[in-house]
Short mmCIF file of C-alpha atoms in Angstrom, two decimals:
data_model
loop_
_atom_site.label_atom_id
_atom_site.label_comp_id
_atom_site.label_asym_id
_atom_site.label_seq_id
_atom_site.Cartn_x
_atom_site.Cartn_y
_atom_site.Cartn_z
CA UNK A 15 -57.78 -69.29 75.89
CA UNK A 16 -58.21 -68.90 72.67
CA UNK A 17 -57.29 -65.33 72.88
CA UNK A 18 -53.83 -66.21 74.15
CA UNK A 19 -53.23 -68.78 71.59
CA UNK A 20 -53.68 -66.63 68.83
CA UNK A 21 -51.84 -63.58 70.44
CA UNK A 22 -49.06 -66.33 71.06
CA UNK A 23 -49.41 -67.00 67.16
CA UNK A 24 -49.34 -63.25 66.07
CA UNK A 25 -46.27 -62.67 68.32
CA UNK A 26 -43.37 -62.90 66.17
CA UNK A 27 -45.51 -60.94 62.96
CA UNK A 28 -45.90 -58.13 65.15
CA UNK A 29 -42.44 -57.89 66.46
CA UNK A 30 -41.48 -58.24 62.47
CA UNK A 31 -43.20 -54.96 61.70
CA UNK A 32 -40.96 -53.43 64.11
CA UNK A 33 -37.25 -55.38 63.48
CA UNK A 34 -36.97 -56.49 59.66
CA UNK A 35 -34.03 -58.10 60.66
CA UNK A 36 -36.12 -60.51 62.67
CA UNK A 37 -38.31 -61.16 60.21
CA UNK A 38 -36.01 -62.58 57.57
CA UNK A 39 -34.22 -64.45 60.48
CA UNK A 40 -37.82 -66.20 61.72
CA UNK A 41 -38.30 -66.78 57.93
CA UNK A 42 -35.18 -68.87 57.55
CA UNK A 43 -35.60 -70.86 60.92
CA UNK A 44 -39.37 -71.44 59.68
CA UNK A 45 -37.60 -72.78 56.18
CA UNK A 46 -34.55 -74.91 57.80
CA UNK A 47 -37.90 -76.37 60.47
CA UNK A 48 -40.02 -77.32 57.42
CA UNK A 49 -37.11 -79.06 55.59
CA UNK A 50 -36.57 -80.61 58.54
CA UNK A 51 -39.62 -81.99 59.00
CA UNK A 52 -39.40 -83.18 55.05
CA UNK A 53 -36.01 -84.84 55.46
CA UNK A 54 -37.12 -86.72 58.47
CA UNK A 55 -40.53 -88.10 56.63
CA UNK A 56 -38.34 -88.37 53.85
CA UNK A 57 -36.13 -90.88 55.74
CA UNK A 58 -39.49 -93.11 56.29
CA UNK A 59 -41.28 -92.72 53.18
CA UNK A 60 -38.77 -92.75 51.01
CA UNK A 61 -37.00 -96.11 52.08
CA UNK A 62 -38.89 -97.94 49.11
CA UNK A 63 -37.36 -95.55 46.70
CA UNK A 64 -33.79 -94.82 47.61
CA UNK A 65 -31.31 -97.02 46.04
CA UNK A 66 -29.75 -98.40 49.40
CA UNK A 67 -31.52 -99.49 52.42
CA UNK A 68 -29.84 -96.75 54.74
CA UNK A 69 -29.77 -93.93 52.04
CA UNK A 70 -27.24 -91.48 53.02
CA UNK A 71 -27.29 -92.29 56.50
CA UNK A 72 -27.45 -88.77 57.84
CA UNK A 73 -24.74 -87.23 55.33
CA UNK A 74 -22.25 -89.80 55.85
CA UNK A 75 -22.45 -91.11 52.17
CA UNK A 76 -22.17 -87.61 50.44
CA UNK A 77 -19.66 -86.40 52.73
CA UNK A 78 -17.14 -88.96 52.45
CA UNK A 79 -18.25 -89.26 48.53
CA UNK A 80 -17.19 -85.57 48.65
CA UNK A 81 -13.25 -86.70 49.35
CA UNK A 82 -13.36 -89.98 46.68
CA UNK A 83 -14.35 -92.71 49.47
CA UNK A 84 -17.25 -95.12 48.45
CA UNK A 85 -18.71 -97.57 50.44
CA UNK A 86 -20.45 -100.14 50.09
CA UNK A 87 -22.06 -103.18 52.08
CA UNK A 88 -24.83 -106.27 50.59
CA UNK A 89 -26.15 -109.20 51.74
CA UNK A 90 -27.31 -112.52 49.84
CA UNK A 91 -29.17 -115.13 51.70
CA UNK A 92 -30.32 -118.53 50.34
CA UNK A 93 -32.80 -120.40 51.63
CA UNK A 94 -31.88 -123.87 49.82
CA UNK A 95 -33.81 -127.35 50.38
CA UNK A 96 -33.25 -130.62 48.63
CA UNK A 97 -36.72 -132.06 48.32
CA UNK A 98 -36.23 -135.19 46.51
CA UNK A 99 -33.00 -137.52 45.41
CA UNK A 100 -29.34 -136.50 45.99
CA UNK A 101 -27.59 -137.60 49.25
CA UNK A 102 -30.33 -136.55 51.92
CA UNK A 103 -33.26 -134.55 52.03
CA UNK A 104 -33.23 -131.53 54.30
CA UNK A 105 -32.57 -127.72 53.83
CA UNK A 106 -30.13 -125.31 54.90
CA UNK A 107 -29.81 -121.24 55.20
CA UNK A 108 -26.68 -119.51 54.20
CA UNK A 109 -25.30 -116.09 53.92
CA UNK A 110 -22.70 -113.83 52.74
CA UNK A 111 -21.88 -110.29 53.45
CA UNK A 112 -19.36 -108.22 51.33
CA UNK A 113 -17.84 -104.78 52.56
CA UNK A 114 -15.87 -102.59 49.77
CA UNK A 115 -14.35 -99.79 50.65
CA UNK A 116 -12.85 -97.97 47.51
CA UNK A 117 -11.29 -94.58 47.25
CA UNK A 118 -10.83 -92.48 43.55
CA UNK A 119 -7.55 -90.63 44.03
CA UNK A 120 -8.51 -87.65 42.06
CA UNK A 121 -11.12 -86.58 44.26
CA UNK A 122 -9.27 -87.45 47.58
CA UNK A 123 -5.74 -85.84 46.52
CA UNK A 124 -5.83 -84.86 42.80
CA UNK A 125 -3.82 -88.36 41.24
CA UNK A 126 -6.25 -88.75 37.99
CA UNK A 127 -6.82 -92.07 37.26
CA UNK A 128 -6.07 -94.30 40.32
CA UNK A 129 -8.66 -96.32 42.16
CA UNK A 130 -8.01 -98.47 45.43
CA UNK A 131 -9.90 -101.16 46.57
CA UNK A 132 -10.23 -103.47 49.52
CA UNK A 133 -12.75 -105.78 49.99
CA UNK A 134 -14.10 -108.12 53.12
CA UNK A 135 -16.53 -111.38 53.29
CA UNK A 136 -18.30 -112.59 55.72
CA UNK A 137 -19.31 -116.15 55.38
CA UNK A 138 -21.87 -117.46 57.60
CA UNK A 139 -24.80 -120.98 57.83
CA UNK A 140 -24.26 -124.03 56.13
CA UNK A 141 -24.04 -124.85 52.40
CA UNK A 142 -26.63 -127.19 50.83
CA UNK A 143 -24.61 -129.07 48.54
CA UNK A 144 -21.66 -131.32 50.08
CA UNK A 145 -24.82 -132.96 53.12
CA UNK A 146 -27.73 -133.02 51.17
CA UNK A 147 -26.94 -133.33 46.75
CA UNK A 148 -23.60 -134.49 46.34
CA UNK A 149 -23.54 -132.46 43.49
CA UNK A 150 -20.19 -131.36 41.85
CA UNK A 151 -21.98 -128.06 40.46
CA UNK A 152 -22.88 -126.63 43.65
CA UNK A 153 -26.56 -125.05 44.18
CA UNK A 154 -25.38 -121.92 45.08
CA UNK A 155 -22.71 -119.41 44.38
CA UNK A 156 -22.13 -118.03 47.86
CA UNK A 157 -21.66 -121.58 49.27
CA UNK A 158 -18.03 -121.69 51.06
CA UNK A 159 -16.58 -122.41 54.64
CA UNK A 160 -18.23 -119.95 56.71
CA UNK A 161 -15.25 -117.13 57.69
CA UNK A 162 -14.14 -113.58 58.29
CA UNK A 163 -11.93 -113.50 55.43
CA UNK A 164 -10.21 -110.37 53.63
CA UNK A 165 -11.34 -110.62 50.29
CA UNK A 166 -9.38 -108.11 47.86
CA UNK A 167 -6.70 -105.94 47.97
CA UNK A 168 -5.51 -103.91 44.49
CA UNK A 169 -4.90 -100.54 43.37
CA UNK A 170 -6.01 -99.68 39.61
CA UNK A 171 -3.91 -97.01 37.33
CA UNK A 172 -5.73 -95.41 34.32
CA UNK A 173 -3.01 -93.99 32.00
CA UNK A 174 -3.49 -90.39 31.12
CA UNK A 175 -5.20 -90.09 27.44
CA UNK A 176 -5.37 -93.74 26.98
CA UNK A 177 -7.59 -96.32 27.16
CA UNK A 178 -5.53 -98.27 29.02
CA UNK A 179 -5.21 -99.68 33.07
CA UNK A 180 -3.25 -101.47 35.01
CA UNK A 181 -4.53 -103.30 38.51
CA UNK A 182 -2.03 -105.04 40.84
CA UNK A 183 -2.93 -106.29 44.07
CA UNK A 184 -4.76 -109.39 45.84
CA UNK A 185 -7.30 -110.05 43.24
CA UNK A 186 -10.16 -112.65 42.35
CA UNK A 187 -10.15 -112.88 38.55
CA UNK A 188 -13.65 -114.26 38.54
CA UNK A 189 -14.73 -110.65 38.71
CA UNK A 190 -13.30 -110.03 34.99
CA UNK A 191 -12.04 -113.02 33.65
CA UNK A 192 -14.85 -115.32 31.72
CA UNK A 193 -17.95 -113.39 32.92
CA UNK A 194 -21.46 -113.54 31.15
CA UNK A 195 -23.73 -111.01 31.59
CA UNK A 196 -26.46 -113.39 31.02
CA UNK A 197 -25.57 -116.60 33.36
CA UNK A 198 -25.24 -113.54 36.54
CA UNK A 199 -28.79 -114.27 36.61
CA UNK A 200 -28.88 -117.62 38.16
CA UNK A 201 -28.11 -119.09 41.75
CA UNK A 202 -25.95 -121.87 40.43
CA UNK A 203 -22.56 -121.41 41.43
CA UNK A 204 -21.19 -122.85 37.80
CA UNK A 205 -22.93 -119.88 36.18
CA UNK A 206 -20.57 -117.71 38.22
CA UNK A 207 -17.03 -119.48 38.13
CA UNK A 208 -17.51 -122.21 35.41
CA UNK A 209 -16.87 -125.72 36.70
CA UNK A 210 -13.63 -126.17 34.29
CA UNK A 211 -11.52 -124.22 36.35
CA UNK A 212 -13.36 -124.66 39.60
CA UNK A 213 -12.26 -128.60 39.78
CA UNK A 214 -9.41 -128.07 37.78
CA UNK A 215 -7.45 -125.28 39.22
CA UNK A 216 -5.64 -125.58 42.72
CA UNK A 217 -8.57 -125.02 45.24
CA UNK A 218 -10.66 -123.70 42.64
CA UNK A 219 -8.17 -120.96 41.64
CA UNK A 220 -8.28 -116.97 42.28
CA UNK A 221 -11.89 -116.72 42.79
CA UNK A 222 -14.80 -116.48 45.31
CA UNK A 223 -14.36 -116.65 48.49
CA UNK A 224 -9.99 -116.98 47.39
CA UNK A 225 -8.30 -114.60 45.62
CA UNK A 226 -4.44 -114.23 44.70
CA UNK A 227 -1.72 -111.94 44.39
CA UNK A 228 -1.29 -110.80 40.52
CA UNK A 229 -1.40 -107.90 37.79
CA UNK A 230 -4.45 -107.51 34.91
CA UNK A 231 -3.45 -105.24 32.42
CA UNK A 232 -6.59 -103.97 30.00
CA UNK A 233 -6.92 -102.04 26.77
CA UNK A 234 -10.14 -100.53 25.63
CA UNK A 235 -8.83 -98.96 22.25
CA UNK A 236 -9.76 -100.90 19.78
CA UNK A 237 -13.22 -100.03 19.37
CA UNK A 238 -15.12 -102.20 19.66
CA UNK A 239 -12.36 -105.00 20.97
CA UNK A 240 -11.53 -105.10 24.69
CA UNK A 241 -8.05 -107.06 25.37
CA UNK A 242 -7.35 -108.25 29.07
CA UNK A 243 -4.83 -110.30 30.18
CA UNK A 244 -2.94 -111.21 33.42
CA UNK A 245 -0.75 -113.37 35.62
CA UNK A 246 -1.74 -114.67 38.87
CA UNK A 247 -0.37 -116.74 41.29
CA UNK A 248 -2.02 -120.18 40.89
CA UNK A 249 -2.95 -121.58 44.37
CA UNK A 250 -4.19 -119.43 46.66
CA UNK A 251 -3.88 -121.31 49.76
CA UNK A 252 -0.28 -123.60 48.95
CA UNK A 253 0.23 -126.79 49.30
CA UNK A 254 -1.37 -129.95 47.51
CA UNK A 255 -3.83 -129.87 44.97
CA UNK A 256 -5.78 -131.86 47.11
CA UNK A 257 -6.19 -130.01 50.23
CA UNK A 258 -8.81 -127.63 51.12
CA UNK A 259 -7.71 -124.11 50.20
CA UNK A 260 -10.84 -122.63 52.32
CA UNK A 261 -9.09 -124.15 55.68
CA UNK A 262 -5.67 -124.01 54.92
CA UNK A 263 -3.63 -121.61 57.74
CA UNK A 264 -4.01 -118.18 57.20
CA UNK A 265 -5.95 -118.82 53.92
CA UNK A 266 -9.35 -118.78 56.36
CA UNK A 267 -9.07 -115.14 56.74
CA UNK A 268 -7.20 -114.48 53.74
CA UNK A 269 -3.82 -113.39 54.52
CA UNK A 270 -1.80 -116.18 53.05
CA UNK A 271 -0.54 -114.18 49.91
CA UNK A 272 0.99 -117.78 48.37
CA UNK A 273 4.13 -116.83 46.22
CA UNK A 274 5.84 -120.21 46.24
CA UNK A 275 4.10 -122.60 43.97
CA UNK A 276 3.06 -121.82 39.95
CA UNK A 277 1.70 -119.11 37.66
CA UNK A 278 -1.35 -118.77 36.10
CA UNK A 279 -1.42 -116.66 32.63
CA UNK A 280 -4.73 -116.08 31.64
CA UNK A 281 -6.03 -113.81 28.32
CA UNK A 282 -9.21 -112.94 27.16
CA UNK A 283 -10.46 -110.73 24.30
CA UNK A 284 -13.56 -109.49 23.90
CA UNK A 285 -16.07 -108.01 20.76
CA UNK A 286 -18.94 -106.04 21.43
CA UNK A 287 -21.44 -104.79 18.82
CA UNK A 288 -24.43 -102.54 18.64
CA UNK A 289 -23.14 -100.87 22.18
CA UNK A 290 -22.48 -97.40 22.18
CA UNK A 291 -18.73 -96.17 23.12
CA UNK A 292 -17.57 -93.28 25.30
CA UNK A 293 -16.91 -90.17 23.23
CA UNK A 294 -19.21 -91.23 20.11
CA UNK A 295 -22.84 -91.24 18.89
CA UNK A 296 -23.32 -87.87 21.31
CA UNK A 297 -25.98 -86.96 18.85
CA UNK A 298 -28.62 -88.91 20.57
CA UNK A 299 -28.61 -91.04 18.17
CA UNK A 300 -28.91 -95.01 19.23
CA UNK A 301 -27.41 -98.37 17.47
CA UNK A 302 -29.84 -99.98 15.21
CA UNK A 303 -29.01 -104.03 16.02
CA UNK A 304 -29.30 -105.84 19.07
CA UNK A 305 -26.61 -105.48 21.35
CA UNK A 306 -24.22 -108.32 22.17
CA UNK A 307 -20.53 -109.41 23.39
CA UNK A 308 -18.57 -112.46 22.21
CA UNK A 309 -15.13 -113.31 24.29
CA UNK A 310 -12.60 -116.07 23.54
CA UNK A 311 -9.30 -116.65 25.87
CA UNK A 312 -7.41 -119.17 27.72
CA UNK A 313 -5.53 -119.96 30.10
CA UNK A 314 -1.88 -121.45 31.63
CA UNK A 315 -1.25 -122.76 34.91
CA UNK A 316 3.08 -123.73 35.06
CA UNK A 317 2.25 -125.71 38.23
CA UNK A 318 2.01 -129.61 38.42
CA UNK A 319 -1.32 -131.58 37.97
CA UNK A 320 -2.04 -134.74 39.19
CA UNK A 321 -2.27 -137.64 36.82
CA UNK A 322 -6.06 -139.21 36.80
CA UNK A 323 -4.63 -142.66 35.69
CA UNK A 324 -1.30 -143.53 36.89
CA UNK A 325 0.75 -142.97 40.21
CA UNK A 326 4.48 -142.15 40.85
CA UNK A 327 5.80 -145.03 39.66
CA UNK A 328 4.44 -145.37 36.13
CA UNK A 329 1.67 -147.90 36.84
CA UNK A 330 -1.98 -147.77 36.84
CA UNK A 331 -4.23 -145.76 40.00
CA UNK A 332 -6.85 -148.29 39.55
CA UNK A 333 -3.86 -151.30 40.19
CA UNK A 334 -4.19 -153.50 43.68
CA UNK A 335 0.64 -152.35 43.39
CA UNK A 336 -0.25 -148.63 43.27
CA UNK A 337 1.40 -146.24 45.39
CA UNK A 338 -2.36 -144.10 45.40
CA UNK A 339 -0.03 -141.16 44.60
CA UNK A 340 -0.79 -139.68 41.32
CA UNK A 341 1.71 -139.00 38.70
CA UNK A 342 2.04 -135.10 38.68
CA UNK A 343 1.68 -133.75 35.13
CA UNK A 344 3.24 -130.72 33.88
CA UNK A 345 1.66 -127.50 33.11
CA UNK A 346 -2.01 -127.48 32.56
CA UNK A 347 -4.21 -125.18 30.32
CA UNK A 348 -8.12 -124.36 29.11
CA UNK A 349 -9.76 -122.46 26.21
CA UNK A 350 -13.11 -121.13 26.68
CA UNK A 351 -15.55 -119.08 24.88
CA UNK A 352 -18.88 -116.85 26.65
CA UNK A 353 -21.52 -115.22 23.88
CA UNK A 354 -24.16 -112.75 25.61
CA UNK A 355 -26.79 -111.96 22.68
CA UNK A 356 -30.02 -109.91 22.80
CA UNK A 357 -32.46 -111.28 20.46
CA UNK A 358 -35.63 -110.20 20.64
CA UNK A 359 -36.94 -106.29 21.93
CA UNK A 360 -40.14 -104.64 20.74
CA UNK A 361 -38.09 -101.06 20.55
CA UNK A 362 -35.02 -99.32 21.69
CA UNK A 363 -36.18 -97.92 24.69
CA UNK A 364 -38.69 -100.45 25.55
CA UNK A 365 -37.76 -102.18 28.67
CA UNK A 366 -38.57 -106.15 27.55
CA UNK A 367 -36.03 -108.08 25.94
CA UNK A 368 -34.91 -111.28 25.43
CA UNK A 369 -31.47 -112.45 25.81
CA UNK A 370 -29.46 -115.63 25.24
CA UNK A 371 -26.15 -116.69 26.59
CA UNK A 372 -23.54 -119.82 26.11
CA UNK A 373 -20.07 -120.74 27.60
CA UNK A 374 -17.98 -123.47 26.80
CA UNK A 375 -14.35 -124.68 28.16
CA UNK A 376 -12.32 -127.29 27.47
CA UNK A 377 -9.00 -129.00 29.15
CA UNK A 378 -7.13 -131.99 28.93
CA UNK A 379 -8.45 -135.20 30.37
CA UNK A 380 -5.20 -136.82 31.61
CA UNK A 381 -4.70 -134.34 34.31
CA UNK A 382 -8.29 -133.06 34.93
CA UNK A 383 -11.66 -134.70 36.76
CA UNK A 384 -13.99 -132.17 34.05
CA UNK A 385 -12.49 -132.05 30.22
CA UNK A 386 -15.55 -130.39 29.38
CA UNK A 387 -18.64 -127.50 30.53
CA UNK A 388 -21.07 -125.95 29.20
CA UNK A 389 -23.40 -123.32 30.72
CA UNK A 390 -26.36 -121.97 28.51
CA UNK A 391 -29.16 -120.07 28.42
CA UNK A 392 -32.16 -117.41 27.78
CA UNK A 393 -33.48 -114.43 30.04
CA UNK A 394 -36.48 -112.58 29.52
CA UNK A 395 -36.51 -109.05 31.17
CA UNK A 396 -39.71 -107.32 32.63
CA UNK A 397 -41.73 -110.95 31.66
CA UNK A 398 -44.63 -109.11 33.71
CA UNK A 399 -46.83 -105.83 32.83
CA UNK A 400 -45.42 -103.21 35.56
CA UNK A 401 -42.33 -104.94 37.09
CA UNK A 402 -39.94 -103.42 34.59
CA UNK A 403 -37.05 -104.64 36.56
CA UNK A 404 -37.85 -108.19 37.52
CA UNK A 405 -36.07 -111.11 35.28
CA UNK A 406 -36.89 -114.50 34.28
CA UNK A 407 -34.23 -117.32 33.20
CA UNK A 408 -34.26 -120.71 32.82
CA UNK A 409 -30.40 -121.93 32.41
CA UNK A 410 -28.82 -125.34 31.65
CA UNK A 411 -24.79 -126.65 33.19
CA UNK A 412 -23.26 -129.26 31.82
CA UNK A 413 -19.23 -130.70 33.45
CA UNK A 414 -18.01 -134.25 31.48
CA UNK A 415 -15.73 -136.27 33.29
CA UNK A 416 -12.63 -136.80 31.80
CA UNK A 417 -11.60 -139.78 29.84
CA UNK A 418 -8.70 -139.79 32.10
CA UNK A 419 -11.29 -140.02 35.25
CA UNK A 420 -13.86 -142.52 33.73
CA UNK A 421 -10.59 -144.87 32.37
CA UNK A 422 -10.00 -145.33 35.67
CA UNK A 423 -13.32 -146.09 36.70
CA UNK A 424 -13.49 -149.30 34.24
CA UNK A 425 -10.08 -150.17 35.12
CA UNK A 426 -11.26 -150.09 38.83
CA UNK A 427 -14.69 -151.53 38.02
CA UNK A 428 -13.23 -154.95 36.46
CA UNK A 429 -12.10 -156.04 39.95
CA UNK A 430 -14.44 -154.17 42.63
CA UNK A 431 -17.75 -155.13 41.40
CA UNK A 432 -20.61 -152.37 41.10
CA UNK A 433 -18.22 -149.47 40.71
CA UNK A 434 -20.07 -147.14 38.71
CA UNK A 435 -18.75 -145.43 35.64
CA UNK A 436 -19.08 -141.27 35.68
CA UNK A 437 -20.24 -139.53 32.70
CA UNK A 438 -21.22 -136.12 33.00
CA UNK A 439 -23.61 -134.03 35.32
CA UNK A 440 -26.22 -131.67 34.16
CA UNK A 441 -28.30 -129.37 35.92
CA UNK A 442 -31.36 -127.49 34.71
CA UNK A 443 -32.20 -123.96 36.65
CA UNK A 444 -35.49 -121.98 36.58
CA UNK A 445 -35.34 -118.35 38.49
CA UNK A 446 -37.57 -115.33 38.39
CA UNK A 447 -35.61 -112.45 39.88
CA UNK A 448 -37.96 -110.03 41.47
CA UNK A 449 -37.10 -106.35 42.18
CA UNK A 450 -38.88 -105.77 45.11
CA UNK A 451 -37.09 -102.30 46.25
CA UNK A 452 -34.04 -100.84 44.52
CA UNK A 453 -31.88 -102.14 47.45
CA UNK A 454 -34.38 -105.35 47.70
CA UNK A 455 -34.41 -108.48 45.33
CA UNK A 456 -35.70 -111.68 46.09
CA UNK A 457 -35.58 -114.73 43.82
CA UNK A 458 -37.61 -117.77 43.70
CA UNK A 459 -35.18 -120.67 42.38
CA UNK A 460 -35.63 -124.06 41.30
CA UNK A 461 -33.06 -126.54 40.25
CA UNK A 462 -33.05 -129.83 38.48
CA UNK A 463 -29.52 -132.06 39.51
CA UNK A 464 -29.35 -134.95 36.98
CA UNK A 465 -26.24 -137.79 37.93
CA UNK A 466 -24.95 -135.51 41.15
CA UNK A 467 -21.33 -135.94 41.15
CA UNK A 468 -21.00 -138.03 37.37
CA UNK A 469 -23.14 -140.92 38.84
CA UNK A 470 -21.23 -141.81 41.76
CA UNK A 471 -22.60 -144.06 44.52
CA UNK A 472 -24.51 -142.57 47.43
CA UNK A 473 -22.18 -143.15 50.45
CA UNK A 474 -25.44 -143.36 52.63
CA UNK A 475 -26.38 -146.33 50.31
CA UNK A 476 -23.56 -147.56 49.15
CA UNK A 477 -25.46 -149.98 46.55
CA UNK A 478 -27.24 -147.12 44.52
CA UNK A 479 -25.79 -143.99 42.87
CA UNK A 480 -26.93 -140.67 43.75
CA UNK A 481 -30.63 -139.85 42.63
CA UNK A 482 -31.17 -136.91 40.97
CA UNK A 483 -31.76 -134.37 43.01
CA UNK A 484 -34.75 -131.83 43.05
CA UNK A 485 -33.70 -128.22 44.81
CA UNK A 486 -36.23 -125.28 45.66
CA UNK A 487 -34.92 -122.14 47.55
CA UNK A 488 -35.14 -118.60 47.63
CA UNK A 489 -32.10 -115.95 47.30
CA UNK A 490 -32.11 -112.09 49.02
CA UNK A 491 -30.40 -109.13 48.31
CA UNK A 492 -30.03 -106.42 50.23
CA UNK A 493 -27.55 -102.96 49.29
CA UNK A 494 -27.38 -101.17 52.33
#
């Protein structure tokens, strides 16, 4: 037996001696069968080091990469309970999945400069926030009416030579429009989409889960100064300010495409320093100072805003002859500001840092339930010898109540005893982000409500206000 197997072995050498021809073809079927066999373990082994959970899922990634097509699919997941205070204790699970498909034009047909993009959610569980805190700065940023909804829809133009684009489509501004690089860190869903324009706007404006038909026009020329600027349409779903633009109609799956109410102008400019820019410093060498970016803008909604202290008819909300139909206000507006500042790093290419991070807005308080918010700040990257990659932040929100708003609480309170007054809610955040895998983060999260909705009264117990509330959860992601 052993004979035969190693005859059986020797085989294919010995008819080699005779047919070169078959040697160099066995030698290349013996290569492609060893690669094989590397790809395959490959596929195993290498899951905690590829970038996406499903890697290039058998070529499809590079092939369609090939003709300009990128795709790309993630999941969050929070685990959210509210262990103390707020409405109700309990807990809740919630998820959201986002599908992009974009396409570059000059690798699928040779048009330099264009870039299409179309986006899906998928909104699924229950959010933590509205049964169990009350809170008006929600606990988490993926919270929303669980849906199938399209998401975006916009093609972007780079003009030849320039550093100039243009995108017009169905677009979310919050992608572009008042970002900091330092508040992405947290959970809180006011470190995303600030609360000024989340209670202020029509159904939260042009931003997750909603988004609106618009154009952005941006110009990166200026060295160092980035200019955007665009004009949306201002209420994503229609109708009142009041109603719920996650359940309006069509507006659940996102196919609305509201054209008939108001505009919304918005403008931001932005400073960077210490950052390298395309085209220079290709001698290696590296900016001396810390790196940071400063942005100021503002927006312009044309639309009508409803009055927080009088009605229709001239007289006052809080009044036993009022109509309960707010006077509609003309035209409303913010300015805002967002600083992202590295302070501290023991070297230029030393992965620790520390980083700090504010953003204010303001509005007018006759037309608006916040006047006022402020979201601050620090993150500490790789806090912990050999995680490179994991981040640390503790993060503070602040949204004031109006004067307009807390007028008509004391003009309510002199004749319904026990009606509270609102003030302001604050909210304090601790998070340690923790890259697990490339395509794997998951991140510990503890929040600190103070006055949940301004200091309103807990509609469970009518005869106290809302306790603070004390929030522990855990977020995933997941690239695929």
């Amino acid at each position: 037996m052993m004979f035969r197997s190693t005859a059986l072995t020797m085989l294919p050498l010995l008819l080699a001696s005779f047919h070169p021809e078959a040697a160099s073809a066995q030698s290349v079927a013996n290569a492609d069968a060893a690669a094989t066999r590397v790809d395959t373990a490959d596929f195993f082994t290498g899951i905690w080091r590829r970038p996406t959970l499903l890697g290039d899922m058998g070529g499809l990634r590079n092939a369609l990469g090939a003709v300009g097509v990128t795709v790309g699919l993630t999941e969050a997941t929070d685990f959210h309970g509210n262990a103390s205070g707020g409405l109700k204790q309990g807990a809740t699970v919630g998820g959201l999945a986002t599908l992009t498909l974009q396409l570059d034009t000059q690798k699928a047909f040779g048009w330099d400069g264009g870039l299409f993009n179309i986006s899906a959610l998928q909104i699924h569980g229950r959010s933590l926030s509205p049964y169990y805190v009350g809170s008006l700065q929600t606990s988490s940023g993926i919270e929303a009416t669980s849906t199938t909804r399209l998401w975006e829809v916009w093609y972007q133009q780079s003009l030849p030579d320039t550093r100039f684009d243009v995108k017009l489509g169905q677009q979310s501004i919050d992608q572009e429009f008042m970002a900091s690089t330092g508040s992405a860190l947290f959970v809180n869903t006011m470190m995303g989409w600030p609360m000024v324009p989340s209670a202020d706007l029509y159904a939260g404006g042009p931003a997750y889960p909603l988004s609106s038909l618009g154009v952005r026009l941006r110009a990166q020329s200026l060295g160092p100064v980035t200019l955007l600027g665009g004009v949306f349409q201002d209420n994503p779903p229609g109708g009142a300010f009041a109603n719920d633009g996650q359940l309006r109609g069509t507006t659940r799956w996102g196919g609305n495409f509201n054209l008939r109410t108001g505009a919304l102008f918005i403008a931001e400019a932005q400073y960077a320093i210490n950052q390298p820019v395309a085209g220079e410093m290709d001698d290696g060498s590296k900016p001396t100072g810390l790196p940071g970016t400063y942005k100021i803008g503002a927006w312009f909604d044309t639309a009508g805003f409803p009055s927080q202290t009088i009605d229709t008819a001239g007289v006052s909300l809080a009044s036993a002859n009022s109509t309960g139909n707010p006077k509609l206000l003309r035209q409303n507006y913010s300015l805002y500001g967002v600083a992202d500042q590295m302070v501290w790093r023991p070297d230029a290419d030393a992965p620790q840092a520390v980083g700090v991070f504010a953003r204010v807005m303001g509005a007018p308080g006759d037309r608006n339930l916040i006047s006022f918010s402020l979201n601050a700040g620090i993150t500490l990257k790789a806090p912990l010898p050999g995680r490179d990659d994991d981040t640390f932040g503790i993060g503070y929100g602040l949204a004031k109540i109006s004067n307009g708003a807390t007028n008509f609480d004391r003009a309510t309170a002199l004749t319904v005893a026990g009606y509270p007054v609102r003030s302001n809610e604050q909210f304090i955040e601790v998070t340690y982000q923790a890259q697990v895998t490339p395509w794997l983060q998951v991140q510990p999260d503890v929040q600190y409500v103070i006055a949940p909705g301004g200091g309103v009264l807990n509609p469970n117990n009518p005869a106290k206000k809302i306790g603070d509330a004390v929030i522990f959860g855990v977020r995933t992601n997941i690239t695929f």
